[in-house]
Amino acid sequence: MSTVGGSHLSDQPAAADRSQRLYALTVIAAVAFVVTLLMALFYAGTDSMQGLVQKIFYPHVASFFGAFAAFGAAVAGGIQYLRTRQPRWDALALAGVEVGLALAIINLATGSIWARPIWNTWWTWDPRLTSAAVMALTYAAYLMIRGGIENPETRRRFASVYGILAFGTVIFTTIIIRIRPDTIHPAVIGASPQNAEGGFAMSDTMGVTFAVSVLVWIFLITPALMWWRIRLENASERVAHKRARLLSE
Amino acid sequence: MNDIPATGDFLALGLGVILIVLGGFVASLYLRFRNLAKDEALIEQLADED
């Protein structure tokens, strides 16, 4: 089969098709992101107790769901890599961790900003906040340790196992407001813990805005960012192969 | 009747942080793509010279 620049000629129409889909998804995700912000600002009502800062709730929670989906994809990628040893699954896992970490940082930062006027502090070592911070640090460590392993096969195998185990911190962060009654973090779905501070009654417009935000972050923003990151990893692999071939000549 | 608390500054700060983190991630992707393209061009140039 003929090849040009390392890619098969017969793959080029499929690659062009994939590129078009990625560009379309990116544009749709960007527009949908702006729409969710506009809905939060102008469609959803303003909470009379918290004021405008309550609107940070929509991207705050939605970014956590997006991170959850991305870290979940990292688990799927890790399992598939360990089964098949195909690097594309490792690229999926890496993309999941990197995007998930970015979204987890958004979740942490927006939560801290919301907490300042509502809890009168930027940060407190509450069980939920602490577990969210541990989760983010666990995935930051994934990237740091992964970057320090030279052998590609060892790196991918290690990262797969780490990515699967690290998902325990995501599950723990998700359920901790159900199992630790002393947390002051309010629950979004279902009854808040007894000591929760900063909860609010969700009106219909708030509920619609919340649902749309979560769907957009899970199904548009997260996949678009992950797809670009996978594409970057594939390009990186291609350049590494070319470099190795040049050095071996 | 209670006045609604003036917390708009915190909302603006939160939205700013979101844009910075997402924008920073997208910018890092762009820069890494650009650096890879430069590396690839250099490797191909060296291969041609050989």
PDB file of C-alpha atoms in Angstrom:
ATOM      1  CA  MET A   1       0.000   0.000   0.000  1.00  0.00           C
ATOM      2  CA  SER A   2       1.292   3.463  -0.918  1.00  0.00           C
ATOM      3  CA  THR A   3       2.136   5.833   1.879  1.00  0.00           C
ATOM      4  CA  VAL A   4       2.654   9.564   2.029  1.00  0.00           C
ATOM      5  CA  GLY A   5       4.179  11.179   5.101  1.00  0.00           C
ATOM      6  CA  GLY A   6       3.608   8.026   7.086  1.00  0.00           C
ATOM      7  CA  SER A   7      -0.134   7.835   6.437  1.00  0.00           C
ATOM      8  CA  HIS A   8      -1.849   5.414   4.098  1.00  0.00           C
ATOM      9  CA  LEU A   9      -3.389   6.930   0.977  1.00  0.00           C
ATOM     10  CA  SER A  10      -6.522   4.849   1.456  1.00  0.00           C
ATOM     11  CA  ASP A  11      -6.893   6.326   4.950  1.00  0.00           C
ATOM     12  CA  GLN A  12      -6.891   9.924   3.716  1.00  0.00           C
ATOM     13  CA  PRO A  13     -10.630  10.262   2.933  1.00  0.00           C
ATOM     14  CA  ALA A  14     -11.484   8.752   6.304  1.00  0.00           C
ATOM     15  CA  ALA A  15      -9.000  11.075   8.023  1.00  0.00           C
ATOM     16  CA  ALA A  16     -10.469  14.089   6.222  1.00  0.00           C
ATOM     17  CA  ASP A  17     -13.932  12.973   7.285  1.00  0.00           C
ATOM     18  CA  ARG A  18     -12.792  12.644  10.896  1.00  0.00           C
ATOM     19  CA  SER A  19     -11.254  16.117  10.745  1.00  0.00           C
ATOM     20  CA  GLN A  20     -14.506  17.587   9.497  1.00  0.00           C
ATOM     21  CA  ARG A  21     -16.394  15.894  12.309  1.00  0.00           C
ATOM     22  CA  LEU A  22     -13.908  17.190  14.868  1.00  0.00           C
ATOM     23  CA  TYR A  23     -14.168  20.765  13.564  1.00  0.00           C
ATOM     24  CA  ALA A  24     -17.970  20.509  13.581  1.00  0.00           C
ATOM     25  CA  LEU A  25     -17.985  19.152  17.146  1.00  0.00           C
ATOM     26  CA  THR A  26     -15.606  21.917  18.243  1.00  0.00           C
ATOM     27  CA  VAL A  27     -17.799  24.672  16.798  1.00  0.00           C
ATOM     28  CA  ILE A  28     -20.963  23.136  18.257  1.00  0.00           C
ATOM     29  CA  ALA A  29     -19.307  22.735  21.670  1.00  0.00           C
ATOM     30  CA  ALA A  30     -18.070  26.338  21.672  1.00  0.00           C
ATOM     31  CA  VAL A  31     -21.495  27.698  20.720  1.00  0.00           C
ATOM     32  CA  ALA A  32     -23.238  25.459  23.257  1.00  0.00           C
ATOM     33  CA  PHE A  33     -20.789  26.597  25.960  1.00  0.00           C
ATOM     34  CA  VAL A  34     -21.677  30.242  25.281  1.00  0.00           C
ATOM     35  CA  VAL A  35     -25.387  29.358  25.260  1.00  0.00           C
ATOM     36  CA  THR A  36     -25.128  27.726  28.712  1.00  0.00           C
ATOM     37  CA  LEU A  37     -23.421  30.833  30.077  1.00  0.00           C
ATOM     38  CA  LEU A  38     -26.099  33.075  28.582  1.00  0.00           C
ATOM     39  CA  MET A  39     -28.813  30.815  30.019  1.00  0.00           C
ATOM     40  CA  ALA A  40     -27.172  31.025  33.442  1.00  0.00           C
ATOM     41  CA  LEU A  41     -26.914  34.818  33.236  1.00  0.00           C
ATOM     42  CA  PHE A  42     -30.218  35.773  31.614  1.00  0.00           C
ATOM     43  CA  TYR A  43     -32.620  32.809  31.668  1.00  0.00           C
ATOM     44  CA  ALA A  44     -32.196  31.207  35.071  1.00  0.00           C
ATOM     45  CA  GLY A  45     -33.542  33.280  37.915  1.00  0.00           C
ATOM     46  CA  THR A  46     -31.353  34.914  40.539  1.00  0.00           C
ATOM     47  CA  ASP A  47     -31.364  33.384  44.018  1.00  0.00           C
ATOM     48  CA  SER A  48     -32.542  36.003  46.498  1.00  0.00           C
ATOM     49  CA  MET A  49     -30.320  34.729  49.334  1.00  0.00           C
ATOM     50  CA  GLN A  50     -27.034  34.334  47.425  1.00  0.00           C
ATOM     51  CA  GLY A  51     -27.333  36.863  44.639  1.00  0.00           C
ATOM     52  CA  LEU A  52     -25.565  36.536  41.292  1.00  0.00           C
ATOM     53  CA  VAL A  53     -22.762  34.288  42.576  1.00  0.00           C
ATOM     54  CA  GLN A  54     -25.277  31.415  42.759  1.00  0.00           C
ATOM     55  CA  LYS A  55     -25.068  31.291  38.944  1.00  0.00           C
ATOM     56  CA  ILE A  56     -21.540  29.919  39.224  1.00  0.00           C
ATOM     57  CA  PHE A  57     -23.287  26.739  40.339  1.00  0.00           C
ATOM     58  CA  TYR A  58     -24.081  25.761  36.723  1.00  0.00           C
ATOM     59  CA  PRO A  59     -20.522  25.534  35.335  1.00  0.00           C
ATOM     60  CA  HIS A  60     -19.240  24.434  38.771  1.00  0.00           C
ATOM     61  CA  VAL A  61     -21.336  21.273  38.880  1.00  0.00           C
ATOM     62  CA  ALA A  62     -21.321  20.693  35.115  1.00  0.00           C
ATOM     63  CA  SER A  63     -17.511  20.807  35.014  1.00  0.00           C
ATOM     64  CA  PHE A  64     -17.410  18.095  37.687  1.00  0.00           C
ATOM     65  CA  PHE A  65     -19.696  15.898  35.589  1.00  0.00           C
ATOM     66  CA  GLY A  66     -17.434  16.580  32.605  1.00  0.00           C
ATOM     67  CA  ALA A  67     -14.390  15.607  34.668  1.00  0.00           C
ATOM     68  CA  PHE A  68     -16.206  12.472  35.811  1.00  0.00           C
ATOM     69  CA  ALA A  69     -16.870  11.505  32.173  1.00  0.00           C
ATOM     70  CA  ALA A  70     -13.260  12.208  31.168  1.00  0.00           C
ATOM     71  CA  PHE A  71     -11.793  10.219  34.069  1.00  0.00           C
ATOM     72  CA  GLY A  72     -14.274   7.450  33.250  1.00  0.00           C
ATOM     73  CA  ALA A  73     -12.970   7.449  29.682  1.00  0.00           C
ATOM     74  CA  ALA A  74      -9.459   7.112  31.132  1.00  0.00           C
ATOM     75  CA  VAL A  75     -10.595   3.956  32.944  1.00  0.00           C
ATOM     76  CA  ALA A  76     -12.104   2.544  29.744  1.00  0.00           C
ATOM     77  CA  GLY A  77      -8.940   3.416  27.823  1.00  0.00           C
ATOM     78  CA  GLY A  78      -6.752   1.830  30.493  1.00  0.00           C
ATOM     79  CA  ILE A  79      -8.728  -1.403  30.567  1.00  0.00           C
ATOM     80  CA  GLN A  80      -8.756  -1.620  26.793  1.00  0.00           C
ATOM     81  CA  TYR A  81      -5.019  -0.941  26.600  1.00  0.00           C
ATOM     82  CA  LEU A  82      -4.239  -3.689  29.110  1.00  0.00           C
ATOM     83  CA  ARG A  83      -6.408  -6.082  27.070  1.00  0.00           C
ATOM     84  CA  THR A  84      -5.194  -5.193  23.583  1.00  0.00           C
ATOM     85  CA  ARG A  85      -1.844  -3.333  24.041  1.00  0.00           C
ATOM     86  CA  GLN A  86      -2.892  -0.920  21.308  1.00  0.00           C
ATOM     87  CA  PRO A  87      -1.430   2.584  21.881  1.00  0.00           C
ATOM     88  CA  ARG A  88      -4.639   4.285  20.740  1.00  0.00           C
ATOM     89  CA  TRP A  89      -6.330   3.192  23.966  1.00  0.00           C
ATOM     90  CA  ASP A  90      -3.508   4.711  25.980  1.00  0.00           C
ATOM     91  CA  ALA A  91      -3.996   7.948  24.013  1.00  0.00           C
ATOM     92  CA  LEU A  92      -7.668   7.892  25.015  1.00  0.00           C
ATOM     93  CA  ALA A  93      -6.736   7.381  28.669  1.00  0.00           C
ATOM     94  CA  LEU A  94      -4.165  10.179  28.582  1.00  0.00           C
ATOM     95  CA  ALA A  95      -6.661  12.547  26.950  1.00  0.00           C
ATOM     96  CA  GLY A  96      -9.223  11.648  29.608  1.00  0.00           C
ATOM     97  CA  VAL A  97      -6.841  12.412  32.450  1.00  0.00           C
ATOM     98  CA  GLU A  98      -5.576  15.691  31.003  1.00  0.00           C
ATOM     99  CA  VAL A  99      -9.034  17.039  30.121  1.00  0.00           C
ATOM    100  CA  GLY A 100     -10.513  15.693  33.355  1.00  0.00           C
ATOM    101  CA  LEU A 101      -7.844  17.464  35.373  1.00  0.00           C
ATOM    102  CA  ALA A 102      -8.512  20.783  33.612  1.00  0.00           C
ATOM    103  CA  LEU A 103     -12.235  20.432  34.362  1.00  0.00           C
ATOM    104  CA  ALA A 104     -11.529  19.390  37.966  1.00  0.00           C
ATOM    105  CA  ILE A 105      -9.456  22.562  38.387  1.00  0.00           C
ATOM    106  CA  ILE A 106     -12.395  24.608  37.085  1.00  0.00           C
ATOM    107  CA  ASN A 107     -14.654  22.782  39.553  1.00  0.00           C
ATOM    108  CA  LEU A 108     -12.315  23.489  42.476  1.00  0.00           C
ATOM    109  CA  ALA A 109     -11.664  27.123  41.547  1.00  0.00           C
ATOM    110  CA  THR A 110     -15.315  28.025  40.960  1.00  0.00           C
ATOM    111  CA  GLY A 111     -16.289  26.270  44.188  1.00  0.00           C
ATOM    112  CA  SER A 112     -13.720  28.290  46.093  1.00  0.00           C
ATOM    113  CA  ILE A 113     -14.937  31.555  44.531  1.00  0.00           C
ATOM    114  CA  TRP A 114     -18.550  30.686  45.377  1.00  0.00           C
ATOM    115  CA  ALA A 115     -17.561  29.783  48.944  1.00  0.00           C
ATOM    116  CA  ARG A 116     -15.994  33.173  49.690  1.00  0.00           C
ATOM    117  CA  PRO A 117     -19.268  35.149  49.925  1.00  0.00           C
ATOM    118  CA  ILE A 118     -21.448  32.192  50.967  1.00  0.00           C
ATOM    119  CA  TRP A 119     -19.241  30.423  53.553  1.00  0.00           C
ATOM    120  CA  ASN A 120     -17.130  33.498  54.255  1.00  0.00           C
ATOM    121  CA  THR A 121     -13.934  31.632  53.357  1.00  0.00           C
ATOM    122  CA  TRP A 122     -12.059  30.707  50.177  1.00  0.00           C
ATOM    123  CA  TRP A 123     -11.317  27.209  51.452  1.00  0.00           C
ATOM    124  CA  THR A 124     -12.118  24.878  54.303  1.00  0.00           C
ATOM    125  CA  TRP A 125     -10.956  21.316  54.918  1.00  0.00           C
ATOM    126  CA  ASP A 126     -14.450  19.979  54.547  1.00  0.00           C
ATOM    127  CA  PRO A 127     -14.666  16.263  53.558  1.00  0.00           C
ATOM    128  CA  ARG A 128     -16.056  17.048  50.092  1.00  0.00           C
ATOM    129  CA  LEU A 129     -13.548  19.800  49.306  1.00  0.00           C
ATOM    130  CA  THR A 130     -10.664  17.734  50.615  1.00  0.00           C
ATOM    131  CA  SER A 131     -11.638  14.677  48.580  1.00  0.00           C
ATOM    132  CA  ALA A 132     -12.016  16.841  45.443  1.00  0.00           C
ATOM    133  CA  ALA A 133      -8.543  18.297  46.025  1.00  0.00           C
ATOM    134  CA  VAL A 134      -7.068  14.821  46.574  1.00  0.00           C
ATOM    135  CA  MET A 135      -8.738  13.673  43.348  1.00  0.00           C
ATOM    136  CA  ALA A 136      -7.185  16.530  41.345  1.00  0.00           C
ATOM    137  CA  LEU A 137      -3.750  15.957  42.915  1.00  0.00           C
ATOM    138  CA  THR A 138      -3.984  12.224  42.183  1.00  0.00           C
ATOM    139  CA  TYR A 139      -4.484  12.935  38.495  1.00  0.00           C
ATOM    140  CA  ALA A 140      -1.813  15.649  38.467  1.00  0.00           C
ATOM    141  CA  ALA A 141       0.553  13.002  39.835  1.00  0.00           C
ATOM    142  CA  TYR A 142      -0.498  10.683  36.985  1.00  0.00           C
ATOM    143  CA  LEU A 143       0.777  13.205  34.452  1.00  0.00           C
ATOM    144  CA  MET A 144       3.999  13.887  36.369  1.00  0.00           C
ATOM    145  CA  ILE A 145       4.880  10.220  36.928  1.00  0.00           C
ATOM    146  CA  ARG A 146       3.893   9.255  33.417  1.00  0.00           C
ATOM    147  CA  GLY A 147       6.194  11.920  32.005  1.00  0.00           C
ATOM    148  CA  GLY A 148       9.104  10.438  33.931  1.00  0.00           C
ATOM    149  CA  ILE A 149       8.907   6.923  32.449  1.00  0.00           C
ATOM    150  CA  GLU A 150      11.021   6.595  29.306  1.00  0.00           C
ATOM    151  CA  ASN A 151      10.077   3.147  28.019  1.00  0.00           C
ATOM    152  CA  PRO A 152       6.786   3.576  26.072  1.00  0.00           C
ATOM    153  CA  GLU A 153       5.451   0.114  26.900  1.00  0.00           C
ATOM    154  CA  THR A 154       6.213   0.481  30.621  1.00  0.00           C
ATOM    155  CA  ARG A 155       4.763   3.997  30.602  1.00  0.00           C
ATOM    156  CA  ARG A 156       1.513   2.888  28.998  1.00  0.00           C
ATOM    157  CA  ARG A 157       1.104  -0.141  31.244  1.00  0.00           C
ATOM    158  CA  PHE A 158       1.790   1.879  34.384  1.00  0.00           C
ATOM    159  CA  ALA A 159      -0.528   4.693  33.275  1.00  0.00           C
ATOM    160  CA  SER A 160      -3.326   2.244  32.515  1.00  0.00           C
ATOM    161  CA  VAL A 161      -3.213   0.679  35.971  1.00  0.00           C
ATOM    162  CA  TYR A 162      -2.821   4.068  37.675  1.00  0.00           C
ATOM    163  CA  GLY A 163      -5.728   5.552  35.698  1.00  0.00           C
ATOM    164  CA  ILE A 164      -8.008   2.687  36.672  1.00  0.00           C
ATOM    165  CA  LEU A 165      -7.093   2.845  40.368  1.00  0.00           C
ATOM    166  CA  ALA A 166      -7.245   6.655  40.484  1.00  0.00           C
ATOM    167  CA  PHE A 167     -10.919   6.546  39.542  1.00  0.00           C
ATOM    168  CA  GLY A 168     -11.540   5.477  43.138  1.00  0.00           C
ATOM    169  CA  THR A 169     -10.935   9.105  44.168  1.00  0.00           C
ATOM    170  CA  VAL A 170     -13.613  10.235  41.687  1.00  0.00           C
ATOM    171  CA  ILE A 171     -16.180   7.812  43.096  1.00  0.00           C
ATOM    172  CA  PHE A 172     -15.233   8.792  46.640  1.00  0.00           C
ATOM    173  CA  THR A 173     -15.599  12.503  45.842  1.00  0.00           C
ATOM    174  CA  THR A 174     -18.985  11.874  44.243  1.00  0.00           C
ATOM    175  CA  ILE A 175     -20.513   9.891  47.100  1.00  0.00           C
ATOM    176  CA  ILE A 176     -18.883  11.549  50.098  1.00  0.00           C
ATOM    177  CA  ILE A 177     -21.747  14.006  50.643  1.00  0.00           C
ATOM    178  CA  ARG A 178     -23.988  10.946  51.074  1.00  0.00           C
ATOM    179  CA  ILE A 179     -21.769   9.132  53.563  1.00  0.00           C
ATOM    180  CA  ARG A 180     -20.330  12.017  55.614  1.00  0.00           C
ATOM    181  CA  PRO A 181     -23.139  13.943  57.329  1.00  0.00           C
ATOM    182  CA  ASP A 182     -20.660  16.497  58.728  1.00  0.00           C
ATOM    183  CA  THR A 183     -19.898  18.030  55.327  1.00  0.00           C
ATOM    184  CA  ILE A 184     -21.156  21.565  54.778  1.00  0.00           C
ATOM    185  CA  HIS A 185     -21.246  21.099  50.981  1.00  0.00           C
ATOM    186  CA  PRO A 186     -24.846  21.110  49.718  1.00  0.00           C
ATOM    187  CA  ALA A 187     -26.072  18.282  47.493  1.00  0.00           C
ATOM    188  CA  VAL A 188     -27.370  19.043  44.014  1.00  0.00           C
ATOM    189  CA  ILE A 189     -29.600  16.000  43.630  1.00  0.00           C
ATOM    190  CA  GLY A 190     -31.598  14.767  46.601  1.00  0.00           C
ATOM    191  CA  ALA A 191     -31.543  16.009  50.176  1.00  0.00           C
ATOM    192  CA  SER A 192     -28.507  17.988  51.344  1.00  0.00           C
ATOM    193  CA  PRO A 193     -26.542  16.841  54.405  1.00  0.00           C
ATOM    194  CA  GLN A 194     -27.758  18.128  57.753  1.00  0.00           C
ATOM    195  CA  ASN A 195     -24.951  20.685  58.124  1.00  0.00           C
ATOM    196  CA  ALA A 196     -24.995  21.868  54.504  1.00  0.00           C
ATOM    197  CA  GLU A 197     -24.718  25.617  53.990  1.00  0.00           C
ATOM    198  CA  GLY A 198     -25.476  27.461  50.753  1.00  0.00           C
ATOM    199  CA  GLY A 199     -28.215  25.288  49.327  1.00  0.00           C
ATOM    200  CA  PHE A 200     -31.061  26.894  47.406  1.00  0.00           C
ATOM    201  CA  ALA A 201     -34.475  26.005  46.021  1.00  0.00           C
ATOM    202  CA  MET A 202     -34.130  25.239  42.313  1.00  0.00           C
ATOM    203  CA  SER A 203     -36.818  26.870  40.177  1.00  0.00           C
ATOM    204  CA  ASP A 204     -37.901  25.453  36.811  1.00  0.00           C
ATOM    205  CA  THR A 205     -35.644  27.821  34.843  1.00  0.00           C
ATOM    206  CA  MET A 206     -32.727  26.929  37.104  1.00  0.00           C
ATOM    207  CA  GLY A 207     -33.414  23.221  36.602  1.00  0.00           C
ATOM    208  CA  VAL A 208     -33.494  23.573  32.807  1.00  0.00           C
ATOM    209  CA  THR A 209     -30.273  25.620  32.811  1.00  0.00           C
ATOM    210  CA  PHE A 210     -28.603  23.081  35.082  1.00  0.00           C
ATOM    211  CA  ALA A 211     -29.665  20.116  32.916  1.00  0.00           C
ATOM    212  CA  VAL A 212     -28.541  21.807  29.680  1.00  0.00           C
ATOM    213  CA  SER A 213     -25.201  22.797  31.241  1.00  0.00           C
ATOM    214  CA  VAL A 214     -24.483  19.264  32.444  1.00  0.00           C
ATOM    215  CA  LEU A 215     -25.372  17.737  29.070  1.00  0.00           C
ATOM    216  CA  VAL A 216     -23.230  20.262  27.171  1.00  0.00           C
ATOM    217  CA  TRP A 217     -20.176  19.732  29.410  1.00  0.00           C
ATOM    218  CA  ILE A 218     -20.476  15.924  29.315  1.00  0.00           C
ATOM    219  CA  PHE A 219     -21.401  15.341  25.681  1.00  0.00           C
ATOM    220  CA  LEU A 220     -19.880  18.297  23.815  1.00  0.00           C
ATOM    221  CA  ILE A 221     -17.097  20.141  25.675  1.00  0.00           C
ATOM    222  CA  THR A 222     -15.382  17.096  27.174  1.00  0.00           C
ATOM    223  CA  PRO A 223     -15.414  14.962  23.983  1.00  0.00           C
ATOM    224  CA  ALA A 224     -14.244  17.902  21.832  1.00  0.00           C
ATOM    225  CA  LEU A 225     -11.269  18.628  24.098  1.00  0.00           C
ATOM    226  CA  MET A 226     -10.427  14.924  24.411  1.00  0.00           C
ATOM    227  CA  TRP A 227     -10.575  14.395  20.673  1.00  0.00           C
ATOM    228  CA  TRP A 228      -8.070  17.231  20.104  1.00  0.00           C
ATOM    229  CA  ARG A 229      -5.817  15.805  22.806  1.00  0.00           C
ATOM    230  CA  ILE A 230      -5.953  12.324  21.219  1.00  0.00           C
ATOM    231  CA  ARG A 231      -5.074  13.878  17.879  1.00  0.00           C
ATOM    232  CA  LEU A 232      -2.108  15.625  19.498  1.00  0.00           C
ATOM    233  CA  GLU A 233      -0.922  12.344  21.005  1.00  0.00           C
ATOM    234  CA  ASN A 234      -1.200  10.591  17.648  1.00  0.00           C
ATOM    235  CA  ALA A 235       0.838  13.369  16.010  1.00  0.00           C
ATOM    236  CA  SER A 236       3.397  13.097  18.802  1.00  0.00           C
ATOM    237  CA  GLU A 237       3.698   9.336  18.232  1.00  0.00           C
ATOM    238  CA  ARG A 238       4.153   9.894  14.506  1.00  0.00           C
ATOM    239  CA  VAL A 239       6.958  12.422  15.068  1.00  0.00           C
ATOM    240  CA  ALA A 240       8.623  10.128  17.618  1.00  0.00           C
ATOM    241  CA  HIS A 241       8.640   7.284  15.073  1.00  0.00           C
ATOM    242  CA  LYS A 242      10.133   9.543  12.410  1.00  0.00           C
ATOM    243  CA  ARG A 243      12.799  10.729  14.840  1.00  0.00           C
ATOM    244  CA  ALA A 244      13.660   7.154  15.828  1.00  0.00           C
ATOM    245  CA  ARG A 245      13.868   6.115  12.182  1.00  0.00           C
ATOM    246  CA  LEU A 246      16.147   9.039  11.361  1.00  0.00           C
ATOM    247  CA  LEU A 247      18.461   8.264  14.288  1.00  0.00           C
ATOM    248  CA  SER A 248      18.674   4.590  13.358  1.00  0.00           C
ATOM    249  CA  GLU A 249      19.705   5.332   9.748  1.00  0.00           C
TER     250      GLU A 249
ATOM    251  CA  MET B   1     -37.929  42.719  52.603  1.00  0.00           C
ATOM    252  CA  ASN B   2     -34.282  41.567  52.223  1.00  0.00           C
ATOM    253  CA  ASP B   3     -32.083  43.024  49.488  1.00  0.00           C
ATOM    254  CA  ILE B   4     -30.347  40.546  47.172  1.00  0.00           C
ATOM    255  CA  PRO B   5     -26.651  40.344  48.199  1.00  0.00           C
ATOM    256  CA  ALA B   6     -24.259  42.060  45.791  1.00  0.00           C
ATOM    257  CA  THR B   7     -22.126  39.082  44.766  1.00  0.00           C
ATOM    258  CA  GLY B   8     -21.788  39.852  41.064  1.00  0.00           C
ATOM    259  CA  ASP B   9     -18.026  40.435  41.384  1.00  0.00           C
ATOM    260  CA  PHE B  10     -17.537  36.838  42.491  1.00  0.00           C
ATOM    261  CA  LEU B  11     -19.592  35.596  39.553  1.00  0.00           C
ATOM    262  CA  ALA B  12     -17.407  37.632  37.186  1.00  0.00           C
ATOM    263  CA  LEU B  13     -14.279  36.225  38.851  1.00  0.00           C
ATOM    264  CA  GLY B  14     -15.598  32.675  38.507  1.00  0.00           C
ATOM    265  CA  LEU B  15     -16.449  33.107  34.830  1.00  0.00           C
ATOM    266  CA  GLY B  16     -13.023  34.657  34.270  1.00  0.00           C
ATOM    267  CA  VAL B  17     -11.314  31.652  35.856  1.00  0.00           C
ATOM    268  CA  ILE B  18     -13.317  29.264  33.666  1.00  0.00           C
ATOM    269  CA  LEU B  19     -12.308  31.140  30.532  1.00  0.00           C
ATOM    270  CA  ILE B  20      -8.659  31.275  31.627  1.00  0.00           C
ATOM    271  CA  VAL B  21      -8.456  27.530  32.380  1.00  0.00           C
ATOM    272  CA  LEU B  22     -10.292  26.456  29.219  1.00  0.00           C
ATOM    273  CA  GLY B  23      -8.446  29.042  27.125  1.00  0.00           C
ATOM    274  CA  GLY B  24      -5.136  28.002  28.651  1.00  0.00           C
ATOM    275  CA  PHE B  25      -5.804  24.358  27.838  1.00  0.00           C
ATOM    276  CA  VAL B  26      -6.744  25.164  24.245  1.00  0.00           C
ATOM    277  CA  ALA B  27      -3.677  27.422  23.908  1.00  0.00           C
ATOM    278  CA  SER B  28      -1.427  24.640  25.241  1.00  0.00           C
ATOM    279  CA  LEU B  29      -2.898  22.248  22.647  1.00  0.00           C
ATOM    280  CA  TYR B  30      -2.217  24.789  19.893  1.00  0.00           C
ATOM    281  CA  LEU B  31       1.366  25.394  21.024  1.00  0.00           C
ATOM    282  CA  ARG B  32       2.093  21.675  21.296  1.00  0.00           C
ATOM    283  CA  PHE B  33       0.685  21.075  17.805  1.00  0.00           C
ATOM    284  CA  ARG B  34       2.820  23.915  16.464  1.00  0.00           C
ATOM    285  CA  ASN B  35       5.999  22.614  18.134  1.00  0.00           C
ATOM    286  CA  LEU B  36       5.328  19.115  16.774  1.00  0.00           C
ATOM    287  CA  ALA B  37       4.886  20.510  13.258  1.00  0.00           C
ATOM    288  CA  LYS B  38       8.239  22.301  13.576  1.00  0.00           C
ATOM    289  CA  ASP B  39       9.915  19.105  14.831  1.00  0.00           C
ATOM    290  CA  GLU B  40       8.399  17.076  12.018  1.00  0.00           C
ATOM    291  CA  ALA B  41       9.567  19.586   9.388  1.00  0.00           C
ATOM    292  CA  LEU B  42      13.090  19.562  10.839  1.00  0.00           C
ATOM    293  CA  ILE B  43      13.206  15.745  10.914  1.00  0.00           C
ATOM    294  CA  GLU B  44      12.072  15.551   7.295  1.00  0.00           C
ATOM    295  CA  GLN B  45      14.653  18.183   6.301  1.00  0.00           C
ATOM    296  CA  LEU B  46      17.421  16.206   8.029  1.00  0.00           C
ATOM    297  CA  ALA B  47      16.207  12.986   6.396  1.00  0.00           C
ATOM    298  CA  ASP B  48      16.303  14.637   2.964  1.00  0.00           C
ATOM    299  CA  GLU B  49      19.856  15.917   3.583  1.00  0.00           C
ATOM    300  CA  ASP B  50      20.965  12.382   4.442  1.00  0.00           C
TER     301      ASP B  50
END
